Tab-separated table of C-alpha atoms in Angstrom:
chain	number	residue	atom	x	y	z
A	1	MET	CA	54.247	33.434	-48.835
A	2	ILE	CA	56.566	33.142	-51.804
A	3	ALA	CA	55.230	30.922	-54.551
A	4	ILE	CA	57.823	28.992	-56.500
A	5	PRO	CA	56.247	28.306	-59.887
A	6	PHE	CA	58.609	25.498	-60.865
A	7	GLN	CA	57.547	23.139	-58.134
A	8	ASN	CA	54.140	21.541	-58.428
A	9	GLU	CA	53.876	20.931	-54.723
A	10	ASN	CA	54.175	24.632	-53.999
A	11	MET	CA	51.605	25.511	-56.606
A	12	ASP	CA	49.236	23.040	-55.019
A	13	ARG	CA	49.860	24.637	-51.646
A	14	SER	CA	48.972	28.115	-52.894
A	15	LEU	CA	45.858	26.753	-54.570
A	16	ILE	CA	44.827	25.027	-51.335
A	17	LEU	CA	45.551	28.241	-49.433
A	18	SER	CA	43.357	30.312	-51.754
A	19	LYS	CA	40.477	27.844	-51.396
A	20	LEU	CA	40.928	27.817	-47.614
A	21	LYS	CA	40.852	31.607	-47.550
A	22	VAL	CA	37.462	31.618	-49.279
A	23	ILE	CA	36.130	29.183	-46.661
A	24	VAL	CA	37.374	31.033	-43.573
A	25	ALA	CA	36.192	34.377	-45.009
A	26	ASN	CA	32.613	33.214	-44.371
A	27	TYR	CA	33.215	32.985	-40.623
A	28	SER	CA	35.932	35.568	-39.904
A	29	HIS	CA	35.037	38.569	-37.771
A	30	ASP	CA	38.303	40.370	-38.517
A	31	LYS	CA	38.488	41.496	-42.115
A	32	ASP	CA	41.997	42.983	-41.755
A	33	ALA	CA	43.448	39.723	-40.471
A	34	LEU	CA	41.686	37.983	-43.333
A	35	GLU	CA	43.208	40.328	-45.886
A	36	TYR	CA	46.719	39.766	-44.521
A	37	LEU	CA	46.212	36.036	-44.049
A	38	THR	CA	49.455	34.055	-43.744
A	39	GLU	CA	50.305	30.509	-42.737
A	40	SER	CA	50.655	31.598	-39.118
A	41	THR	CA	47.181	33.167	-38.986
A	42	ASP	CA	45.181	31.698	-36.102
A	43	PHE	CA	41.497	30.993	-36.748
A	44	ILE	CA	40.312	32.110	-33.304
A	45	LYS	CA	42.906	34.627	-32.084
A	46	ASP	CA	43.439	36.423	-35.421
A	47	LEU	CA	40.388	35.803	-37.595
A	48	LYS	CA	38.088	35.919	-34.516
A	49	ILE	CA	36.143	32.935	-35.779
A	50	ASN	CA	33.573	31.854	-33.210
A	51	SER	CA	34.549	28.462	-31.801
A	52	ALA	CA	31.106	27.091	-32.720
A	53	ASN	CA	31.926	27.931	-36.358
A	54	LEU	CA	35.192	25.946	-36.368
A	55	VAL	CA	33.083	22.902	-37.088
A	56	ASP	CA	31.711	24.682	-40.168
A	57	VAL	CA	35.250	25.369	-41.350
A	58	VAL	CA	36.040	21.653	-40.937
A	59	LEU	CA	32.860	20.589	-42.777
A	60	ASP	CA	33.448	23.114	-45.572
A	61	VAL	CA	37.028	21.856	-45.990
A	62	GLU	CA	35.755	18.265	-46.162
A	63	GLU	CA	33.268	19.208	-48.871
A	64	GLU	CA	35.603	21.444	-50.876
A	65	PHE	CA	38.477	18.939	-51.008
A	66	ASP	CA	36.367	15.775	-50.807
A	67	ILE	CA	38.320	14.481	-47.815
A	68	GLU	CA	37.416	13.262	-44.348
A	69	ILE	CA	38.939	15.005	-41.362
A	70	ASP	CA	39.233	12.655	-38.403
A	71	ASN	CA	38.790	13.892	-34.843
A	72	LEU	CA	42.511	13.970	-34.052
A	73	SER	CA	43.189	16.163	-37.079
A	74	MET	CA	40.235	18.386	-36.218
A	75	GLU	CA	41.679	18.925	-32.730
A	76	ARG	CA	44.705	20.736	-34.104
A	77	MET	CA	43.020	22.557	-36.989
A	78	LEU	CA	43.322	25.925	-35.265
A	79	ASN	CA	45.456	27.855	-37.732
A	80	VAL	CA	46.212	28.130	-41.428
A	81	SER	CA	49.428	26.098	-41.399
A	82	ALA	CA	47.851	23.165	-39.527
A	83	ALA	CA	44.878	23.237	-41.902
A	84	LEU	CA	47.167	23.244	-44.958
A	85	GLU	CA	49.159	20.342	-43.563
A	86	ILE	CA	46.029	18.314	-42.786
A	87	ILE	CA	44.475	18.983	-46.202
A	88	THR	CA	47.720	18.124	-48.027
A	89	ASP	CA	48.106	14.871	-46.063
A	90	LYS	CA	44.493	13.825	-46.625
A	91	LEU	CA	44.739	14.577	-50.351
A	92	LYS	CA	47.835	12.356	-50.570
A	93	GLU	CA	45.942	9.513	-48.893
A	94	LYS	CA	43.238	9.620	-51.551
B	1	MET	CA	39.224	27.543	-10.859
B	2	ILE	CA	35.992	28.315	-12.729
B	3	GLY	CA	35.078	28.798	-16.382
B	4	ASN	CA	32.019	30.264	-18.044
B	5	ASP	CA	30.418	30.458	-21.467
B	6	ILE	CA	27.546	32.472	-22.857
B	7	VAL	CA	25.599	31.753	-26.031
B	8	ASP	CA	23.505	34.529	-27.557
B	9	LEU	CA	20.688	32.446	-29.005
B	10	ARG	CA	19.909	35.004	-31.722
B	11	GLN	CA	23.555	35.122	-32.787
B	12	ALA	CA	23.741	31.324	-32.730
B	13	MET	CA	20.663	31.127	-34.939
B	14	LEU	CA	22.247	33.541	-37.426
B	15	GLU	CA	25.706	31.951	-37.432
B	16	SER	CA	25.126	28.243	-37.027
B	17	ASN	CA	23.001	25.662	-38.761
B	18	TRP	CA	23.172	22.581	-36.570
B	19	ARG	CA	20.946	20.685	-39.008
B	20	ARG	CA	23.824	20.702	-41.468
B	21	LYS	CA	24.985	17.221	-42.483
B	22	GLY	CA	27.788	15.939	-40.263
B	23	TYR	CA	27.512	18.838	-37.818
B	24	LEU	CA	26.267	17.004	-34.723
B	25	ASP	CA	28.632	14.037	-35.228
B	26	LYS	CA	31.658	16.327	-35.008
B	27	LEU	CA	30.515	17.963	-31.762
B	28	PHE	CA	28.467	15.500	-29.760
B	29	SER	CA	28.848	11.956	-28.462
B	30	ARG	CA	26.197	9.340	-29.213
B	31	THR	CA	24.653	9.821	-25.750
B	32	GLU	CA	24.602	13.591	-26.144
B	33	GLN	CA	22.912	13.183	-29.527
B	34	LEU	CA	20.266	10.973	-27.923
B	35	TRP	CA	19.528	13.805	-25.459
B	36	ILE	CA	19.183	16.183	-28.401
B	37	GLU	CA	16.873	13.790	-30.255
B	38	GLY	CA	14.819	13.140	-27.125
B	39	THR	CA	13.843	16.719	-26.335
B	40	SER	CA	11.170	19.020	-27.692
B	41	LYS	CA	13.738	21.860	-27.604
B	42	PRO	CA	16.719	20.540	-29.602
B	43	THR	CA	18.207	23.978	-30.294
B	44	GLN	CA	18.253	24.798	-26.594
B	45	MET	CA	19.763	21.406	-25.782
B	46	ILE	CA	22.520	21.844	-28.381
B	47	TRP	CA	23.646	25.212	-27.041
B	48	LEU	CA	23.293	23.997	-23.461
B	49	LEU	CA	25.646	21.070	-24.135
B	50	TRP	CA	27.954	23.266	-26.190
B	51	SER	CA	28.251	25.887	-23.428
B	52	MET	CA	28.990	23.140	-20.871
B	53	LYS	CA	31.833	21.887	-23.067
B	54	GLU	CA	33.180	25.384	-23.699
B	55	ALA	CA	33.137	26.380	-20.028
B	56	ALA	CA	34.851	23.127	-18.996
B	57	TYR	CA	37.424	23.614	-21.767
B	58	LYS	CA	38.279	27.023	-20.312
B	59	ILE	CA	39.381	25.419	-17.044
B	60	HIS	CA	41.055	22.369	-18.547
B	61	SER	CA	42.962	24.356	-21.177
B	62	ARG	CA	44.351	26.721	-18.528
B	63	ARG	CA	45.252	23.920	-16.104
B	64	LYS	CA	46.973	21.783	-18.725
B	65	ASN	CA	48.149	24.548	-21.040
B	66	TRP	CA	46.185	22.689	-23.693
B	67	ARG	CA	44.785	24.192	-26.867
B	68	ALA	CA	42.617	22.118	-29.180
B	69	PHE	CA	39.289	21.994	-30.963
B	70	ALA	CA	38.220	18.778	-29.292
B	71	PRO	CA	34.507	18.885	-28.455
B	72	LEU	CA	34.376	15.080	-28.404
B	73	LYS	CA	36.971	14.960	-25.615
B	74	LEU	CA	34.663	17.001	-23.390
B	75	ILE	CA	31.813	14.664	-22.633
B	76	CYS	CA	28.660	15.775	-20.844
B	77	GLN	CA	28.089	12.952	-18.376
B	78	THR	CA	25.042	13.996	-16.394
B	79	LEU	CA	22.368	16.588	-16.976
B	80	GLU	CA	19.297	17.584	-15.031
B	81	ILE	CA	17.021	20.346	-16.220
B	82	LYS	CA	14.543	22.018	-13.861
B	83	GLU	CA	12.702	24.817	-15.619
B	84	GLU	CA	15.320	27.508	-16.362
B	85	LEU	CA	18.183	25.887	-14.488
B	86	ALA	CA	20.337	22.992	-15.641
B	87	THR	CA	22.939	21.206	-13.539
B	88	GLY	CA	25.351	18.678	-14.899
B	89	SER	CA	28.855	17.305	-15.149
B	90	ILE	CA	31.445	17.138	-17.893
B	91	GLN	CA	34.376	14.778	-18.143
B	92	CYS	CA	37.647	15.468	-19.921
B	93	GLU	CA	40.646	13.149	-19.752
B	94	ASN	CA	39.367	11.525	-16.534
B	95	ILE	CA	38.752	14.839	-14.783
B	96	THR	CA	35.177	15.713	-13.844
B	97	PHE	CA	33.820	19.244	-13.907
B	98	PHE	CA	30.492	20.439	-12.531
B	99	SER	CA	28.158	22.843	-14.281
B	100	GLN	CA	25.252	25.162	-13.645
B	101	THR	CA	23.393	26.706	-16.556
B	102	ILE	CA	20.777	29.422	-16.833
B	103	LEU	CA	18.397	28.783	-19.723
B	104	ALA	CA	17.035	32.236	-20.536
B	105	THR	CA	14.905	33.222	-23.518
B	106	ASP	CA	17.706	35.188	-25.177
B	107	PHE	CA	20.807	33.425	-23.926
B	108	ILE	CA	22.289	30.347	-22.313
B	109	HIS	CA	24.962	30.849	-19.677
B	110	THR	CA	27.003	28.125	-18.044
B	111	VAL	CA	29.441	28.251	-15.143
B	112	VAL	CA	31.692	25.259	-14.592
B	113	SER	CA	33.736	24.454	-11.500
B	114	GLU	CA	36.191	21.803	-10.415
B	115	GLN	CA	34.413	21.618	-7.070
B	116	TYR	CA	31.197	19.993	-5.985
B	117	PRO	CA	29.252	21.488	-4.392
B	118	MET	CA	30.207	24.550	-6.336
B	119	GLN	CA	31.815	27.463	-4.507
B	120	ALA	CA	29.889	30.753	-4.237
B	121	ILE	CA	29.997	32.477	-7.616
B	122	LYS	CA	28.628	35.857	-8.613
B	123	VAL	CA	27.538	36.195	-12.239
B	124	ASN	CA	27.043	39.467	-14.085
B	125	ILE	CA	25.486	39.448	-17.560
B	126	SER	CA	25.347	42.728	-19.480
B	127	THR	CA	25.312	44.153	-22.990
B	128	TYR	CA	28.580	43.563	-24.809
B	129	ASN	CA	30.350	46.627	-26.137
B	130	PRO	CA	33.496	45.655	-28.089
B	131	GLY	CA	35.127	49.035	-27.416
B	132	ASP	CA	34.681	48.899	-23.663
B	133	CYS	CA	37.278	46.888	-21.723
B	134	SER	CA	36.556	48.534	-18.352
B	135	TYR	CA	35.162	45.262	-16.991
B	136	ARG	CA	38.767	43.996	-16.789
B	137	SER	CA	39.461	46.251	-13.809
B	138	THR	CA	36.754	44.389	-11.877
B	139	ASP	CA	39.010	41.309	-12.002
B	140	PRO	CA	36.516	38.651	-13.086
B	141	ALA	CA	37.564	35.005	-12.625
B	142	THR	CA	36.259	34.153	-16.090
B	143	VAL	CA	34.898	36.109	-19.055
B	144	SER	CA	32.758	35.132	-22.024
B	145	HIS	CA	31.095	37.184	-24.714
B	146	HIS	CA	28.958	36.259	-27.670
B	147	GLY	CA	26.699	38.397	-29.822
B	148	ARG	CA	24.886	40.935	-27.662
B	149	PHE	CA	26.086	39.639	-24.307
B	150	LEU	CA	29.037	39.909	-21.950
B	151	ALA	CA	29.144	37.426	-19.077
B	152	LEU	CA	31.478	37.862	-16.124
B	153	ALA	CA	31.799	35.478	-13.210
B	154	TYR	CA	33.500	36.249	-9.891
B	155	LEU	CA	34.549	34.107	-6.988
B	156	LYS	CA	32.967	35.614	-3.891
Protein backbone atom coordinates (compact mmCIF):
# COMPACT_ATOMS: atom_id res chain seq x y z
CA MET A 1 0.00 0.00 0.00
CA ILE A 2 1.24 3.47 -0.84
CA ALA A 3 0.52 6.02 1.84
CA ILE A 4 -0.15 9.53 0.62
CA PRO A 5 0.77 11.81 3.52
CA PHE A 6 -1.14 14.84 2.26
CA GLN A 7 -4.55 13.28 2.52
CA ASN A 8 -5.97 12.74 5.97
CA GLU A 9 -8.26 9.98 4.82
CA ASN A 10 -5.33 7.91 3.64
CA MET A 11 -3.44 8.45 6.85
CA ASP A 12 -6.47 7.27 8.76
CA ARG A 13 -6.62 4.18 6.57
CA SER A 14 -3.01 3.24 7.28
CA LEU A 15 -3.56 3.81 10.99
CA ILE A 16 -6.65 1.58 10.91
CA LEU A 17 -4.68 -1.02 8.94
CA SER A 18 -1.86 -1.06 11.50
CA LYS A 19 -4.33 -1.50 14.37
CA LEU A 20 -6.12 -4.26 12.44
CA LYS A 21 -2.81 -6.02 11.84
CA VAL A 22 -2.14 -6.14 15.59
CA ILE A 23 -5.57 -7.70 16.15
CA VAL A 24 -5.34 -10.40 13.47
CA ALA A 25 -1.77 -11.26 14.54
CA ASN A 26 -3.26 -12.81 17.70
CA TYR A 27 -5.20 -15.39 15.69
CA SER A 28 -3.14 -15.91 12.52
CA HIS A 29 -1.54 -19.30 11.96
CA ASP A 30 0.55 -18.09 9.02
CA LYS A 31 3.24 -15.68 10.11
CA ASP A 32 4.54 -15.09 6.55
CA ALA A 33 1.12 -14.03 5.28
CA LEU A 34 0.86 -11.78 8.31
CA GLU A 35 4.20 -10.15 7.58
CA TYR A 36 3.21 -9.45 3.96
CA LEU A 37 -0.32 -8.40 4.86
CA THR A 38 -2.06 -6.35 2.16
CA GLU A 39 -5.62 -5.21 1.59
CA SER A 40 -6.35 -8.38 -0.37
CA THR A 41 -5.19 -10.68 2.44
CA ASP A 42 -7.93 -13.17 3.33
CA PHE A 43 -8.41 -13.95 7.02
CA ILE A 44 -9.10 -17.66 6.51
CA LYS A 45 -7.34 -18.60 3.26
CA ASP A 46 -4.16 -16.55 3.82
CA LEU A 47 -3.82 -15.89 7.54
CA LYS A 48 -5.27 -19.36 8.35
CA ILE A 49 -7.39 -17.89 11.12
CA ASN A 50 -9.67 -20.55 12.58
CA SER A 51 -13.27 -19.74 11.71
CA ALA A 52 -14.20 -19.91 15.41
CA ASN A 53 -11.71 -17.06 15.99
CA LEU A 54 -13.31 -14.76 13.40
CA VAL A 55 -15.75 -13.77 16.10
CA ASP A 56 -12.79 -12.73 18.27
CA VAL A 57 -11.47 -10.57 15.45
CA VAL A 58 -14.91 -8.91 15.20
CA LEU A 59 -15.12 -8.38 18.98
CA ASP A 60 -11.55 -7.04 19.15
CA VAL A 61 -12.31 -4.60 16.31
CA GLU A 62 -15.45 -3.44 18.13
CA GLU A 63 -13.45 -2.80 21.30
CA GLU A 64 -10.43 -1.20 19.63
CA PHE A 65 -12.45 1.25 17.52
CA ASP A 66 -15.43 1.58 19.87
CA ILE A 67 -17.89 0.65 17.13
CA GLU A 68 -20.63 -1.93 16.76
CA ILE A 69 -20.44 -4.38 13.89
CA ASP A 70 -23.89 -5.54 12.83
CA ASN A 71 -24.49 -9.07 11.59
CA LEU A 72 -24.63 -8.11 7.91
CA SER A 73 -21.24 -6.41 8.15
CA MET A 74 -19.82 -9.35 10.08
CA GLU A 75 -20.92 -11.70 7.29
CA ARG A 76 -18.55 -10.11 4.81
CA MET A 77 -15.66 -9.38 7.18
CA LEU A 78 -13.49 -12.09 5.64
CA ASN A 79 -10.53 -10.07 4.39
CA VAL A 80 -8.52 -6.96 5.15
CA SER A 81 -10.18 -4.69 2.59
CA ALA A 82 -13.71 -5.55 3.75
CA ALA A 83 -12.67 -5.01 7.37
CA LEU A 84 -11.12 -1.62 6.54
CA GLU A 85 -14.24 -0.57 4.68
CA ILE A 86 -16.54 -1.64 7.52
CA ILE A 87 -14.41 0.07 10.18
CA THR A 88 -14.16 3.29 8.14
CA ASP A 89 -17.93 3.35 7.56
CA LYS A 90 -18.75 2.68 11.21
CA LEU A 91 -16.32 5.38 12.36
CA LYS A 92 -18.04 7.88 10.04
CA GLU A 93 -21.42 7.00 11.55
CA LYS A 94 -20.19 7.86 15.04
CA MET B 1 -23.74 -33.74 -0.77
CA ILE B 2 -22.32 -34.02 2.76
CA GLY B 3 -20.21 -31.76 4.97
CA ASN B 4 -18.28 -32.43 8.15
CA ASP B 5 -16.56 -30.53 10.93
CA ILE B 6 -14.26 -31.57 13.73
CA VAL B 7 -13.49 -29.61 16.88
CA ASP B 8 -10.42 -30.54 18.91
CA LEU B 9 -11.70 -29.71 22.38
CA ARG B 10 -8.20 -29.05 23.74
CA GLN B 11 -7.43 -26.68 20.87
CA ALA B 12 -10.80 -24.96 21.32
CA MET B 13 -10.07 -24.48 25.01
CA LEU B 14 -6.70 -22.91 24.18
CA GLU B 15 -7.94 -20.70 21.34
CA SER B 16 -11.43 -19.63 22.33
CA ASN B 17 -12.98 -18.05 25.37
CA TRP B 18 -16.72 -18.34 24.86
CA ARG B 19 -17.34 -16.55 28.17
CA ARG B 20 -16.04 -13.38 26.57
CA LYS B 21 -18.58 -10.54 26.52
CA GLY B 22 -20.63 -10.50 23.32
CA TYR B 23 -19.23 -13.82 22.09
CA LEU B 24 -22.36 -15.98 22.28
CA ASP B 25 -24.64 -13.25 20.86
CA LYS B 26 -22.59 -13.12 17.66
CA LEU B 27 -22.72 -16.88 17.10
CA PHE B 28 -25.93 -18.26 18.56
CA SER B 29 -29.64 -17.55 18.30
CA ARG B 30 -31.71 -16.96 21.43
CA THR B 31 -32.99 -20.56 21.34
CA GLU B 32 -29.48 -21.93 20.91
CA GLN B 33 -28.33 -19.83 23.86
CA LEU B 34 -31.15 -21.27 25.97
CA TRP B 35 -29.84 -24.77 25.16
CA ILE B 36 -26.38 -23.66 26.25
CA GLU B 37 -27.72 -22.15 29.48
CA GLY B 38 -29.85 -25.21 30.18
CA THR B 39 -27.12 -27.84 30.13
CA SER B 40 -24.57 -28.95 32.69
CA LYS B 41 -21.99 -29.16 29.86
CA PRO B 42 -22.08 -25.71 28.21
CA THR B 43 -18.66 -26.04 26.57
CA GLN B 44 -19.68 -29.29 24.90
CA MET B 45 -22.98 -27.77 23.79
CA ILE B 46 -21.25 -24.73 22.28
CA TRP B 47 -18.86 -26.78 20.16
CA LEU B 48 -21.64 -29.20 19.24
CA LEU B 49 -23.79 -26.36 17.89
CA TRP B 50 -20.79 -24.71 16.27
CA SER B 51 -19.77 -27.91 14.44
CA MET B 52 -23.36 -28.38 13.22
CA LYS B 53 -23.30 -24.87 11.76
CA GLU B 54 -19.86 -25.33 10.20
CA ALA B 55 -20.71 -28.67 8.60
CA ALA B 56 -23.99 -27.30 7.19
CA TYR B 57 -22.14 -24.23 5.91
CA LYS B 58 -19.79 -26.50 3.98
CA ILE B 59 -22.69 -27.88 1.94
CA HIS B 60 -24.59 -24.63 1.56
CA SER B 61 -21.52 -22.61 0.56
CA ARG B 62 -20.62 -25.13 -2.15
CA ARG B 63 -24.19 -25.41 -3.46
CA LYS B 64 -24.76 -21.66 -3.59
CA ASN B 65 -21.19 -20.55 -4.19
CA TRP B 66 -21.66 -18.50 -1.04
CA ARG B 67 -18.91 -17.28 1.24
CA ALA B 68 -19.74 -15.49 4.47
CA PHE B 69 -19.16 -15.48 8.21
CA ALA B 70 -22.83 -15.84 9.04
CA PRO B 71 -23.29 -18.15 12.03
CA LEU B 72 -26.67 -16.57 12.77
CA LYS B 73 -27.98 -17.58 9.33
CA LEU B 74 -27.33 -21.23 10.17
CA ILE B 75 -29.87 -22.03 12.82
CA CYS B 76 -29.87 -25.30 14.75
CA GLN B 77 -33.55 -26.24 14.75
CA THR B 78 -33.70 -29.58 16.52
CA LEU B 79 -31.26 -31.43 18.72
CA GLU B 80 -31.43 -34.73 20.53
CA ILE B 81 -28.54 -36.00 22.59
CA LYS B 82 -28.29 -39.67 23.58
CA GLU B 83 -25.08 -40.32 25.47
CA GLU B 84 -22.24 -39.79 22.96
CA LEU B 85 -24.42 -39.30 19.90
CA ALA B 86 -26.33 -36.18 18.92
CA THR B 87 -28.78 -35.92 16.04
CA GLY B 88 -30.26 -32.68 14.84
CA SER B 89 -31.20 -30.36 12.02
CA ILE B 90 -29.94 -27.01 10.83
CA GLN B 91 -31.77 -24.50 8.69
CA CYS B 92 -30.18 -21.98 6.35
CA GLU B 93 -32.17 -19.79 3.97
CA ASN B 94 -35.17 -22.15 4.11
CA ILE B 95 -33.10 -25.26 3.39
CA THR B 96 -32.93 -27.94 6.08
CA PHE B 97 -29.85 -30.03 6.73
CA PHE B 98 -29.60 -33.09 8.97
CA SER B 99 -26.76 -33.79 11.36
CA GLN B 100 -25.14 -36.57 13.33
CA THR B 101 -22.50 -35.78 15.91
CA ILE B 102 -20.09 -37.89 17.91
CA LEU B 103 -19.40 -36.38 21.33
CA ALA B 104 -16.03 -37.85 22.29
CA THR B 105 -13.85 -36.87 25.24
CA ASP B 106 -11.22 -35.22 23.06
CA PHE B 107 -13.22 -34.08 20.06
CA ILE B 108 -16.63 -33.34 18.60
CA HIS B 109 -17.31 -34.47 15.05
CA THR B 110 -20.38 -33.67 13.02
CA VAL B 111 -21.53 -34.94 9.64
CA VAL B 112 -24.33 -33.07 7.90
CA SER B 113 -26.40 -34.26 4.95
CA GLU B 114 -29.14 -32.88 2.76
CA GLN B 115 -30.95 -36.19 3.04
CA TYR B 116 -33.04 -37.72 5.77
CA PRO B 117 -32.56 -40.48 6.63
CA MET B 118 -28.90 -39.89 6.03
CA GLN B 119 -27.13 -41.91 3.36
CA ALA B 120 -24.44 -44.41 4.42
CA ILE B 121 -21.33 -42.47 5.39
CA LYS B 122 -17.94 -43.78 6.45
CA VAL B 123 -15.98 -41.55 8.83
CA ASN B 124 -12.25 -41.76 9.47
CA ILE B 125 -10.70 -39.70 12.27
CA SER B 126 -6.91 -39.70 12.61
CA THR B 127 -4.01 -37.59 13.81
CA TYR B 128 -3.53 -34.48 11.70
CA ASN B 129 -0.12 -34.03 10.13
CA PRO B 130 0.08 -30.70 8.25
CA GLY B 131 2.81 -32.01 5.94
CA ASP B 132 0.91 -35.09 4.85
CA CYS B 133 -1.66 -34.60 2.08
CA SER B 134 -1.83 -38.28 1.09
CA TYR B 135 -5.42 -38.51 2.35
CA ARG B 136 -6.47 -36.55 -0.76
CA SER B 137 -5.85 -39.58 -2.97
CA THR B 138 -8.52 -41.45 -0.99
CA ASP B 139 -11.08 -39.01 -2.45
CA PRO B 140 -13.02 -38.07 0.68
CA ALA B 141 -16.40 -36.37 0.17
CA THR B 142 -15.58 -33.84 2.89
CA VAL B 143 -12.52 -32.97 4.97
CA SER B 144 -12.08 -31.13 8.26
CA HIS B 145 -9.08 -30.65 10.49
CA HIS B 146 -8.60 -28.85 13.76
CA GLY B 147 -5.80 -29.09 16.29
CA ARG B 148 -4.66 -32.69 16.62
CA PHE B 149 -7.33 -34.23 14.41
CA LEU B 150 -8.07 -34.92 10.76
CA ALA B 151 -11.61 -36.03 9.93
CA LEU B 152 -12.51 -37.53 6.57
CA ALA B 153 -15.97 -38.62 5.51
CA TYR B 154 -16.77 -40.83 2.52
CA LEU B 155 -19.98 -41.71 0.77
CA LYS B 156 -20.18 -45.49 0.69
